[in-house]
Short mmCIF file of C-alpha atoms and ligand atoms in Angstrom, two decimals:
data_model
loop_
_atom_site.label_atom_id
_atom_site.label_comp_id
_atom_site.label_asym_id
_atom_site.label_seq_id
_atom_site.Cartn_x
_atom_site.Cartn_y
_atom_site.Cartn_z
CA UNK N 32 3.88 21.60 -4.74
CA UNK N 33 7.52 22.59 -5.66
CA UNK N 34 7.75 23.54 -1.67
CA UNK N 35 7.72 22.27 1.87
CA UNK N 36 3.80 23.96 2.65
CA UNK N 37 3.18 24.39 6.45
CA UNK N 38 -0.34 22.51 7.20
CA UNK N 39 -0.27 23.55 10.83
CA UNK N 40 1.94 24.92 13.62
CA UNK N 41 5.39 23.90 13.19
CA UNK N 42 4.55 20.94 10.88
CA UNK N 43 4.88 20.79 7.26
CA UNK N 44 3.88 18.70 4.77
CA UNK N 45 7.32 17.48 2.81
CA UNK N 46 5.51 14.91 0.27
CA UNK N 47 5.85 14.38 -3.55
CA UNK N 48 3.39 13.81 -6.49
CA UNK N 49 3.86 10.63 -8.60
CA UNK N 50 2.62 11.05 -12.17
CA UNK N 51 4.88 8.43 -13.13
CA UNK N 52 4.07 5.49 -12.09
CA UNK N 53 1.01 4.14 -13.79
CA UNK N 54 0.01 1.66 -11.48
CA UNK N 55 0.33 1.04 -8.12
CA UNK N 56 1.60 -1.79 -6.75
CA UNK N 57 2.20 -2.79 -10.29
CA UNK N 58 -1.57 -3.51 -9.89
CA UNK N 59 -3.99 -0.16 -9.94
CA UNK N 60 -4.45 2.31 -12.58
CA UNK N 61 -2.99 6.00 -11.41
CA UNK N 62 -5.58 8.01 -13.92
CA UNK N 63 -4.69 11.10 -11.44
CA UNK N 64 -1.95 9.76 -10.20
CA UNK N 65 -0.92 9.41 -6.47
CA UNK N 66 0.74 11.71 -3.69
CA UNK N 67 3.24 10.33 -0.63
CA UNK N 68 2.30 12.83 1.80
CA UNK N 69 5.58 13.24 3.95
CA UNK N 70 5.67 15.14 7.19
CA UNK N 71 7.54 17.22 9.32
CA UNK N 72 7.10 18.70 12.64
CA UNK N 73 9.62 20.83 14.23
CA UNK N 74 9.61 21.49 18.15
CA UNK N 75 11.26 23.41 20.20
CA UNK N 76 13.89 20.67 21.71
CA UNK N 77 13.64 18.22 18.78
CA UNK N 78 12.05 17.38 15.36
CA UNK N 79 10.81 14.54 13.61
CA UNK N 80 9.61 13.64 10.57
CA UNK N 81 6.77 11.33 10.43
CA UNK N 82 7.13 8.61 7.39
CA UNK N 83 9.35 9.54 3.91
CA UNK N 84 8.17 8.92 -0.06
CA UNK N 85 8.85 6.35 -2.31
CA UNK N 86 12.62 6.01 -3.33
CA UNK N 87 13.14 7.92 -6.89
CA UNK N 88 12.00 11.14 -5.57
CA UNK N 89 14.75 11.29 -2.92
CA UNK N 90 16.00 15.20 -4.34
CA UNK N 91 12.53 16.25 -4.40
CA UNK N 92 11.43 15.00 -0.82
CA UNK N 93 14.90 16.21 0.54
CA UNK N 94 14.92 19.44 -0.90
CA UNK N 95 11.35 20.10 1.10
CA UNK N 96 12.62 18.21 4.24
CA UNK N 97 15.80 20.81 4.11
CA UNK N 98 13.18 23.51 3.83
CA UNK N 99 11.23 22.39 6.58
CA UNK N 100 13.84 22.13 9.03
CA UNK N 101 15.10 25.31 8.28
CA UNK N 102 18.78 24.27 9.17
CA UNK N 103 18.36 22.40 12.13
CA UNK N 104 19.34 18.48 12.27
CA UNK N 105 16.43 16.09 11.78
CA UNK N 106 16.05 13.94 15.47
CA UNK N 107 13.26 11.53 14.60
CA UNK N 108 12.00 9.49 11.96
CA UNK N 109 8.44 8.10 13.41
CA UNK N 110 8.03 5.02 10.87
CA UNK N 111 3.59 4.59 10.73
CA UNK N 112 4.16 2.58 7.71
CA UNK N 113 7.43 0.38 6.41
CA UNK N 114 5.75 -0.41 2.79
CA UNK N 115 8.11 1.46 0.50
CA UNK N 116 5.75 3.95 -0.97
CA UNK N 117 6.43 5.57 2.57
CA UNK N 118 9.37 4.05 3.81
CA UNK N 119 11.67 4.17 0.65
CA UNK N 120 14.00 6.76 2.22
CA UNK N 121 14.94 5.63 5.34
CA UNK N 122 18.82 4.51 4.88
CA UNK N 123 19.54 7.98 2.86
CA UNK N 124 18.63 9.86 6.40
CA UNK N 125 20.36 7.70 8.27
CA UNK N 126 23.34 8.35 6.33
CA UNK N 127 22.79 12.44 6.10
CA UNK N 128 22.10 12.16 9.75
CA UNK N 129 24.14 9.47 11.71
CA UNK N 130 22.40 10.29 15.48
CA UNK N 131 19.09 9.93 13.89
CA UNK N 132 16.64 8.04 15.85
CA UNK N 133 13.66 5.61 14.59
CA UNK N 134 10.26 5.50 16.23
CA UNK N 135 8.56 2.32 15.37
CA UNK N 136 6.85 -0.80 17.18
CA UNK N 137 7.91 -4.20 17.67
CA UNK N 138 6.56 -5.38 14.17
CA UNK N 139 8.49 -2.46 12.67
CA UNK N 140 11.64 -3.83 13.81
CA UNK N 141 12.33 -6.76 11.30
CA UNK N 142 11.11 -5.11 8.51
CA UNK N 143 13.39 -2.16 8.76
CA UNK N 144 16.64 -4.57 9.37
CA UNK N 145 14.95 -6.46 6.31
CA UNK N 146 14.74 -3.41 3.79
CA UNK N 147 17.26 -1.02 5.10
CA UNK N 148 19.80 -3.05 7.33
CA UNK N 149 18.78 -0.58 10.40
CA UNK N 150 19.11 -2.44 14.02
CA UNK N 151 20.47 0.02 15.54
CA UNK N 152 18.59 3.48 17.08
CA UNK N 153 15.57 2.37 17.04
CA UNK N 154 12.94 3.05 19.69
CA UNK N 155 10.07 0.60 20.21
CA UNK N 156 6.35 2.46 20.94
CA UNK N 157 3.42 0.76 22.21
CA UNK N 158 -0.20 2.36 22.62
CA UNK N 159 0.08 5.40 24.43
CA UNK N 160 3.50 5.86 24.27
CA UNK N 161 4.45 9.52 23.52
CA UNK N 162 6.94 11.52 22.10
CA UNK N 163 7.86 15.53 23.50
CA UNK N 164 9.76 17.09 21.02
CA UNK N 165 8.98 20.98 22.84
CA UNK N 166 5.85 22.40 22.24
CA UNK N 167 4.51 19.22 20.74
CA UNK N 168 3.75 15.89 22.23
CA UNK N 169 3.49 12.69 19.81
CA UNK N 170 1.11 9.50 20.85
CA UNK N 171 1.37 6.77 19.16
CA UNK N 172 -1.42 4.18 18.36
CA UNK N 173 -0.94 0.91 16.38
CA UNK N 174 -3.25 -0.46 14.09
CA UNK N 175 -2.22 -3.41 12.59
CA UNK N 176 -2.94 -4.60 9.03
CA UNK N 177 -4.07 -0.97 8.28
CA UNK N 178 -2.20 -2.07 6.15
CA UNK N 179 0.68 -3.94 7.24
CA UNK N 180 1.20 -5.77 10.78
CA UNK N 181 3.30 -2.44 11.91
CA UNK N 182 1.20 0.00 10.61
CA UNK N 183 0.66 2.74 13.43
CA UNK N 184 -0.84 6.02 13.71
CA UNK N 185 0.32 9.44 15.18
CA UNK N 186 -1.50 11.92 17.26
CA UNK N 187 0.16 14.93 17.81
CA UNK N 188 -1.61 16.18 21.10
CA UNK N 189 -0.72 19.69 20.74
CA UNK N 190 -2.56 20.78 17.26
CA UNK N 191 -4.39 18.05 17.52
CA UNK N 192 -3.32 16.47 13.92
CA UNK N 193 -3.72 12.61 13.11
CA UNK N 194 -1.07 11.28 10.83
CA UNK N 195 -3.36 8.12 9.99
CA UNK N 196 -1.07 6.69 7.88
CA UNK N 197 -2.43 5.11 4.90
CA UNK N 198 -5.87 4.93 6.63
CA UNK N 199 -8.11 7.59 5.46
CA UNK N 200 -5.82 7.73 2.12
CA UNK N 201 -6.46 7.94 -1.57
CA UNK N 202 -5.44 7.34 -4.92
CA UNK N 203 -4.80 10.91 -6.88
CA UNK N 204 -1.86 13.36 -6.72
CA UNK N 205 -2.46 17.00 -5.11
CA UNK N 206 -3.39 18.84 -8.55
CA UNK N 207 -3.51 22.61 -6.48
CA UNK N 208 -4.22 22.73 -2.84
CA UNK N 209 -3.83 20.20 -0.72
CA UNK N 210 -6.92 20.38 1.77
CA UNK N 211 -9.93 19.25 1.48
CA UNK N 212 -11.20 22.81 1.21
CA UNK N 213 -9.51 23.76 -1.26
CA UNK N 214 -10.89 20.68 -3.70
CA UNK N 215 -13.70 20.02 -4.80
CA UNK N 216 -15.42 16.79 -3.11
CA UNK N 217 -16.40 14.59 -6.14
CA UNK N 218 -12.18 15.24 -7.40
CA UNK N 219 -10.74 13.42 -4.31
CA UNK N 220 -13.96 11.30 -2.91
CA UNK N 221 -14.16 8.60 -5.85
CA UNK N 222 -10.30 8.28 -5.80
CA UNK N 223 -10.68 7.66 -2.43
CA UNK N 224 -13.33 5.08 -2.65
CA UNK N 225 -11.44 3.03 -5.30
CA UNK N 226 -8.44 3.37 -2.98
CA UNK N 227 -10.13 1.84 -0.09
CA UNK N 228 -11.63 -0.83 -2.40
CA UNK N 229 -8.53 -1.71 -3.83
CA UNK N 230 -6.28 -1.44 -0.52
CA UNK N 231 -8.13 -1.61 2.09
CA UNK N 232 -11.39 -3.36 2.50
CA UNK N 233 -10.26 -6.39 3.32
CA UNK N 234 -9.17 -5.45 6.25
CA UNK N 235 -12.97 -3.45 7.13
CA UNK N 236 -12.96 -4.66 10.77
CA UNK N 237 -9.64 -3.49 11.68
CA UNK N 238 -11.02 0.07 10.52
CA UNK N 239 -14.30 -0.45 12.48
CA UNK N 240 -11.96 -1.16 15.44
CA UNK N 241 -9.47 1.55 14.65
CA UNK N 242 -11.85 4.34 14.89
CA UNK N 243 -13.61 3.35 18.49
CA UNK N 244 -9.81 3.08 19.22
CA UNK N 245 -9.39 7.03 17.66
CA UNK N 246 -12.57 7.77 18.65
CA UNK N 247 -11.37 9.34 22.17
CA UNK N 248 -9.05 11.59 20.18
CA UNK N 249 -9.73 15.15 20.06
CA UNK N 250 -8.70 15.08 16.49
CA UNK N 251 -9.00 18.47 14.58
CA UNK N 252 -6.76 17.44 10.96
CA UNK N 253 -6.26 13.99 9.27
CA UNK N 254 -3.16 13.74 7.48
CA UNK N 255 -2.95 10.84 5.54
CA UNK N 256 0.17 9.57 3.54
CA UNK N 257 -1.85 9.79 0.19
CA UNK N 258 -4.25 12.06 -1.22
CA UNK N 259 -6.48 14.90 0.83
CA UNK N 260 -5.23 16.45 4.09
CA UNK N 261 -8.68 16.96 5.75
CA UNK N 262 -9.16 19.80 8.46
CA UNK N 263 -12.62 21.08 6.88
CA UNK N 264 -15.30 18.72 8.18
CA UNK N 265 -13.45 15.81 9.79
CA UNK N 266 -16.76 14.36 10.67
CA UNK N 267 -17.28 13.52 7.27
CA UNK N 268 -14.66 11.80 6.27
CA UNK N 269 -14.59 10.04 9.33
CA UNK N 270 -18.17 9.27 8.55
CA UNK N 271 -17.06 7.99 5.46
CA UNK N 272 -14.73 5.00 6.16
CA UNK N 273 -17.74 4.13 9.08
CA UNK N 274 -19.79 3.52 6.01
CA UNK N 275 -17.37 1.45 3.99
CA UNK N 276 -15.84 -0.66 6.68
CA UNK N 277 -19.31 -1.00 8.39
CA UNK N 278 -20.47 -1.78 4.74
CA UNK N 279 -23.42 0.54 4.95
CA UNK N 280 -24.11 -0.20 0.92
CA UNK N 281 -26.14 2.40 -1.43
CA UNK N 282 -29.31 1.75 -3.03
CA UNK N 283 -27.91 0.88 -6.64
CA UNK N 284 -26.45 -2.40 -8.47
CA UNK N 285 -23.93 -3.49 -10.58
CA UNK N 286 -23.97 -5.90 -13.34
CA UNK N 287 -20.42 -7.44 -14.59
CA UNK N 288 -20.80 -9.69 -17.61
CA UNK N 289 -17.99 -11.98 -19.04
CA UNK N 290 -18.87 -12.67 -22.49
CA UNK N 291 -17.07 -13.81 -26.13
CA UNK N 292 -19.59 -13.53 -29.00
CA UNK N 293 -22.37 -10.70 -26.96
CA UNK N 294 -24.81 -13.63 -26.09
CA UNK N 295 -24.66 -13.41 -22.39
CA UNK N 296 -24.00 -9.57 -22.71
CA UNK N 297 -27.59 -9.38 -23.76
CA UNK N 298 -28.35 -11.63 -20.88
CA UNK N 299 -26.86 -8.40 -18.77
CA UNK N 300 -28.76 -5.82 -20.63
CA UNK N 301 -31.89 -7.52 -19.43
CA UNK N 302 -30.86 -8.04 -16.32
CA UNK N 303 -30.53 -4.05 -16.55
CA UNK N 304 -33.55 -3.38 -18.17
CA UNK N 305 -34.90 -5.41 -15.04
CA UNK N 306 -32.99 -3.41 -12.33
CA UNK N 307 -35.02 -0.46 -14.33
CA UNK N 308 -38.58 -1.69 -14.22
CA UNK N 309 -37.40 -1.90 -10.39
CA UNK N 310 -36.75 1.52 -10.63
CA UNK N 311 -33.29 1.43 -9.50
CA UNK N 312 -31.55 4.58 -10.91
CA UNK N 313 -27.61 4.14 -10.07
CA UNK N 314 -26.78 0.87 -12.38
CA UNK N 315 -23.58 0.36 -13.51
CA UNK N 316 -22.94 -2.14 -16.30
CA UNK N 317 -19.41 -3.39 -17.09
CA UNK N 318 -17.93 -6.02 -18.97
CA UNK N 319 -15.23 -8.08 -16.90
CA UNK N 320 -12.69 -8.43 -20.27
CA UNK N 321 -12.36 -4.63 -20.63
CA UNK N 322 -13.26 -2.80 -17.68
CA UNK N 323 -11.00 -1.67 -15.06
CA UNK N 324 -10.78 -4.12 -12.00
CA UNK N 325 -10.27 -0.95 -9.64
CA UNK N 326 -13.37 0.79 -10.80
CA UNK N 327 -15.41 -2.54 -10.80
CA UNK N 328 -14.08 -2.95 -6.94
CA UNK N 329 -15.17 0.61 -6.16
CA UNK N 330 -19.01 0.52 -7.49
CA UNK N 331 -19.12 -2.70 -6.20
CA UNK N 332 -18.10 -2.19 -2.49
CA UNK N 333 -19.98 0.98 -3.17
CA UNK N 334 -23.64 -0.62 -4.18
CA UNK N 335 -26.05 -3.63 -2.77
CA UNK N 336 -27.04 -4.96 -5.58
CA UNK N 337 -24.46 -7.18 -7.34
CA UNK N 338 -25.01 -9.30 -10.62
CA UNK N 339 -22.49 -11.39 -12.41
CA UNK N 340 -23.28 -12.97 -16.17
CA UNK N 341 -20.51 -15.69 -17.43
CA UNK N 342 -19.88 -17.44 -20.79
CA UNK N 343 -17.85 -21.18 -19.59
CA UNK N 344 -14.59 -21.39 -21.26
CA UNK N 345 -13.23 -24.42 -21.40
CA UNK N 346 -15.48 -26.07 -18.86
CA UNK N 347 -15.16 -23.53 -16.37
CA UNK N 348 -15.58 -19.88 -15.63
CA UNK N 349 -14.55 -17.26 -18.09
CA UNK N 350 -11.26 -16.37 -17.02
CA UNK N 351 -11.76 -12.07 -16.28
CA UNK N 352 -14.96 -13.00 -14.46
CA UNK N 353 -12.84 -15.38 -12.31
CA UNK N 354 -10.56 -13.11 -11.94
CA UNK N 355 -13.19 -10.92 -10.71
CA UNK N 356 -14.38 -12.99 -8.21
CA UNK N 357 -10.83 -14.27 -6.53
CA UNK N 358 -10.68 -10.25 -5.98
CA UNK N 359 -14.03 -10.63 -4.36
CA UNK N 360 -13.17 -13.35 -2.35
CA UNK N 361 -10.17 -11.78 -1.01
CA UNK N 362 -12.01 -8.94 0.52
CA UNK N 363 -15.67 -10.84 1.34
CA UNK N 364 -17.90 -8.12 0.83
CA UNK N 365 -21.34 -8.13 3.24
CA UNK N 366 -24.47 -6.87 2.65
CA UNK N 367 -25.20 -7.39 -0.71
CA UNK N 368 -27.68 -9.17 -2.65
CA UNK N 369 -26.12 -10.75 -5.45
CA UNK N 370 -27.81 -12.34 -8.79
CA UNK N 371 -26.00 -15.32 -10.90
CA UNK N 372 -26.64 -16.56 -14.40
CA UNK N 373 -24.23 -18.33 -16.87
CA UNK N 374 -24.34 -19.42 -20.78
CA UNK N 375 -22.34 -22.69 -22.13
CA UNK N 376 -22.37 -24.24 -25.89
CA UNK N 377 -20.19 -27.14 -25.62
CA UNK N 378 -19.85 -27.79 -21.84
CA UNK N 379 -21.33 -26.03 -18.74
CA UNK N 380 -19.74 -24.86 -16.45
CA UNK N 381 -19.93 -21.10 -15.76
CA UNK N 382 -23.27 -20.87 -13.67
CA UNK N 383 -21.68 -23.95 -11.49
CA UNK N 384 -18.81 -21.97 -10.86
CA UNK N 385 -21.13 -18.73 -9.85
CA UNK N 386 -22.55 -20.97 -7.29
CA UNK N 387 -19.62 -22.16 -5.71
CA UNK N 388 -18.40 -18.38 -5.29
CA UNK N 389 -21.41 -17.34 -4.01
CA UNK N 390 -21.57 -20.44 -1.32
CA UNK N 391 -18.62 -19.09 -0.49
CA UNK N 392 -18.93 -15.58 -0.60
CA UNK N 393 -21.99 -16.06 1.61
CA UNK N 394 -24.06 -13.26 0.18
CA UNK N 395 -27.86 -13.17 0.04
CA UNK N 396 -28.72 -14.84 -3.41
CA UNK N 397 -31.73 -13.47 -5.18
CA UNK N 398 -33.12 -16.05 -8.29
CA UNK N 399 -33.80 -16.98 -10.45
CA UNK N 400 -30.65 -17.73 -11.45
CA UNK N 401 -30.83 -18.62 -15.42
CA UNK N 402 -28.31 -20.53 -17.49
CA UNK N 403 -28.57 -20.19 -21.47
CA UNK N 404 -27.13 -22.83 -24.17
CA UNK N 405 -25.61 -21.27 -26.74
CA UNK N 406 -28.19 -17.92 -27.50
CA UNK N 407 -30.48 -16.33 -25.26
CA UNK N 408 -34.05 -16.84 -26.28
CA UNK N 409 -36.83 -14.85 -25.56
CA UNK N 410 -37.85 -16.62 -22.86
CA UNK N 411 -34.43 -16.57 -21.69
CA UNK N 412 -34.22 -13.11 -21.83
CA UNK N 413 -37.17 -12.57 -19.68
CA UNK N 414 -35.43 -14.56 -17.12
CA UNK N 415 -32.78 -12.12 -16.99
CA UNK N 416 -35.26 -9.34 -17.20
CA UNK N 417 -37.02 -10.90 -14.10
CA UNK N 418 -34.14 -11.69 -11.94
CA UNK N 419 -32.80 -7.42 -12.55
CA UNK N 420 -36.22 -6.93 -11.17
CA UNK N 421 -36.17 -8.99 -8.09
CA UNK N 422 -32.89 -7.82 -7.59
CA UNK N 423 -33.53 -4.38 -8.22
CA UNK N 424 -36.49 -4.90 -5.67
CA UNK N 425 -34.00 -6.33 -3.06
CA UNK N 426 -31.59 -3.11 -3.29
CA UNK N 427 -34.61 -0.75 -2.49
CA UNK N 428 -36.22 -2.58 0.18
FE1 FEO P 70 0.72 3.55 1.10
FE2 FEO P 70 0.43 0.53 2.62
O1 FEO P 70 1.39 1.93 1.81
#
């Protein structure tokens, strides 16, 4: 991806791949690491590019805007997005071209005097405002908090491409093509999963309203600012983020256990062997000290069955499983049945703590729930064994 690569008539893709930062926003793992898709479309009268990259790979992204524009000036900067992954570059075109012109909305406006200084040539868009730049006529949408308050989307009318900003986006840099046909489905769709889990799924109604506000679109691409352009089978991806913002959860569980000394992780290996006698086939079993909070997100946005396990430290919940479930919290996942049980030796406190999260979570709670002093007995065990069953029951009814 050493080049500006045309995606479509008179618009090329000018992005960069990141394998150098290692998490994003200081916060998720980058295993494959991540793409800024950058975009430029030139038209007969005028281009624009839509969105830039994230500030240390200014020579990279210029050297493929130069490219793009094949000596002509650039005219328009259409800001979807002002979070710096996307936005990072703004001032340095400004500065290589003084008449440039900003296309934002009215939520754009502080945040580019706030990062960049810019008040001046800046043109406000509402819905349905559009953009002719010859040969290629820009609508804008907004769709706010997907992800910021100023996120917007652009439709260019003419090829019929959606630049949906960081909607339909994922984690993982473009390894050799970058369309969707030209990967193979299980590379990008996990990525993108754990991307959506991480970013955006707390804001799952704004997507359900964002695509009947799309919907009337006659879009053919979707070029998002990371990850896979998609021009293959739009339908499915579209179908996709349906799914996970209507929560439409799969028919599998997972079991997160927070434990010190491995008593209440055998209290979560029952609670598996359960889920088994259930016959529930897709169980994933992780323990909240050492496993990735990304991929725990992912599989469990992704499944319907949901149990956590917790040791009490120091009167309360075990600090990664609390951790775990402010995360939760923060996005309120729906339609999921979700199984508690806690251990104590000194104090209790854990399965208390479970409760309160799950009053508050308001998930369907599936018993028994169990709480163990000090080891699990056999008895105890069978508890666990007993609520993976009725919970594996719940996920496959
Ligand atoms: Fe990829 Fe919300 O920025």
């Amino acid at each position: 991806m050493y080049n500006a690569i045309q995606v479509n008539k008179d618009t090329w893709w000018t992005g960069v791949n990141d394998h150098d930062t290692d998490l994003f926003e200081s916060l998720w793992p980058l295993p494959q690491g991540v793409a800024y898709n950058a975009y430029v479309i030139t038209g007969t009268t005028a281009t624009a590019a839509i969105d830039t990259v994230k500030g240390p790979y200014l020579d990279e992204y210029y050297n493929k805007l130069l490219q793009a524009l094949g000596g002509r000036a650039l005219n328009y900067l259409v800001i979807n997005h002002m979070e710096p992954d996307h936005a990072g570059l703004i001032a340095q075109l400004k500065k290589q071209w003084p008449s440039l012109k900003f296309i934002g909305n009215v939520k754009t406006v502080p945040l580019l005097k706030g990062y960049h200084g810019i008040e001046e040539d800046v043109i406000t868009v509402k819905d349905g405002d559009t953009l002719d730049l010859g040969g290629h006529v820009l609508r804008f949408a907004t769709v706010p908090m997907l992800h910021w308050p100023e996120s917007m989307v652009t439709f260019d009318t003419t090829t019929g491409v959606l630049f949906s900003n960081d909607s339909f986006g994922g984690f993982g840099a473009h390894e050799g093509g970058l369309f969707d046909d030209e990967k193979l489905t299980a590379r990008w769709a996990g990525e993108m999963l754990r991307y959506y889990a991480c970013i955006v799924a707390k804001y799952s109604n704004v997507v359900q309203a964002a695509l009947k506000k799309l919907g009337a679109l006659e879009i053919k691409n979707i070029f998002p600012s990371h990850g896979t352009l998609f021009r293959k089978d739009i339908k499915q991806v579209i179908s996709l983020y349906d799914k996970w913002s209507k929560q439409e959860a799969e028919q599998g569980a997972v079991v997160v256990y927070g434990s010190m000394y491995g008593n209440t992780k055998r209290m979560a290996e029952a609670v598996c062997t359960g889920l088994a006698e259930a016959k529930v086939k897709d169980v994933r079993i992780y323990d909240a000290s050492r496993a990735d909070m990304s991929n725990m997100l992912r599989d469990i946005w992704r499944f319907k069955g949901l149990a956590l396990l917790s040791c009490t430290y120091n009167t309360v919940l075990y600090p990664p499983m609390e951790a775990l479930c402010s995360k939760l919290l923060n996005r309120m996942p729906k339609n999921k049945v979700l199984g508690l049980a806690g251990s104590y030796s000194w104090s209790k406190g854990a399965l208390t703590a479970l409760q309160d999260f799950a009053e508050k979570i308001k998930l369907e709670k599936i018993g028994p729930e169990v709480e163990v002093y000090t080891s699990p007995t056999d008895e105890d065990l069978k508890k666990c064994c007993e609520l993976g069953k009725n919970l594996g029951e719940a996920v496959l009814s």
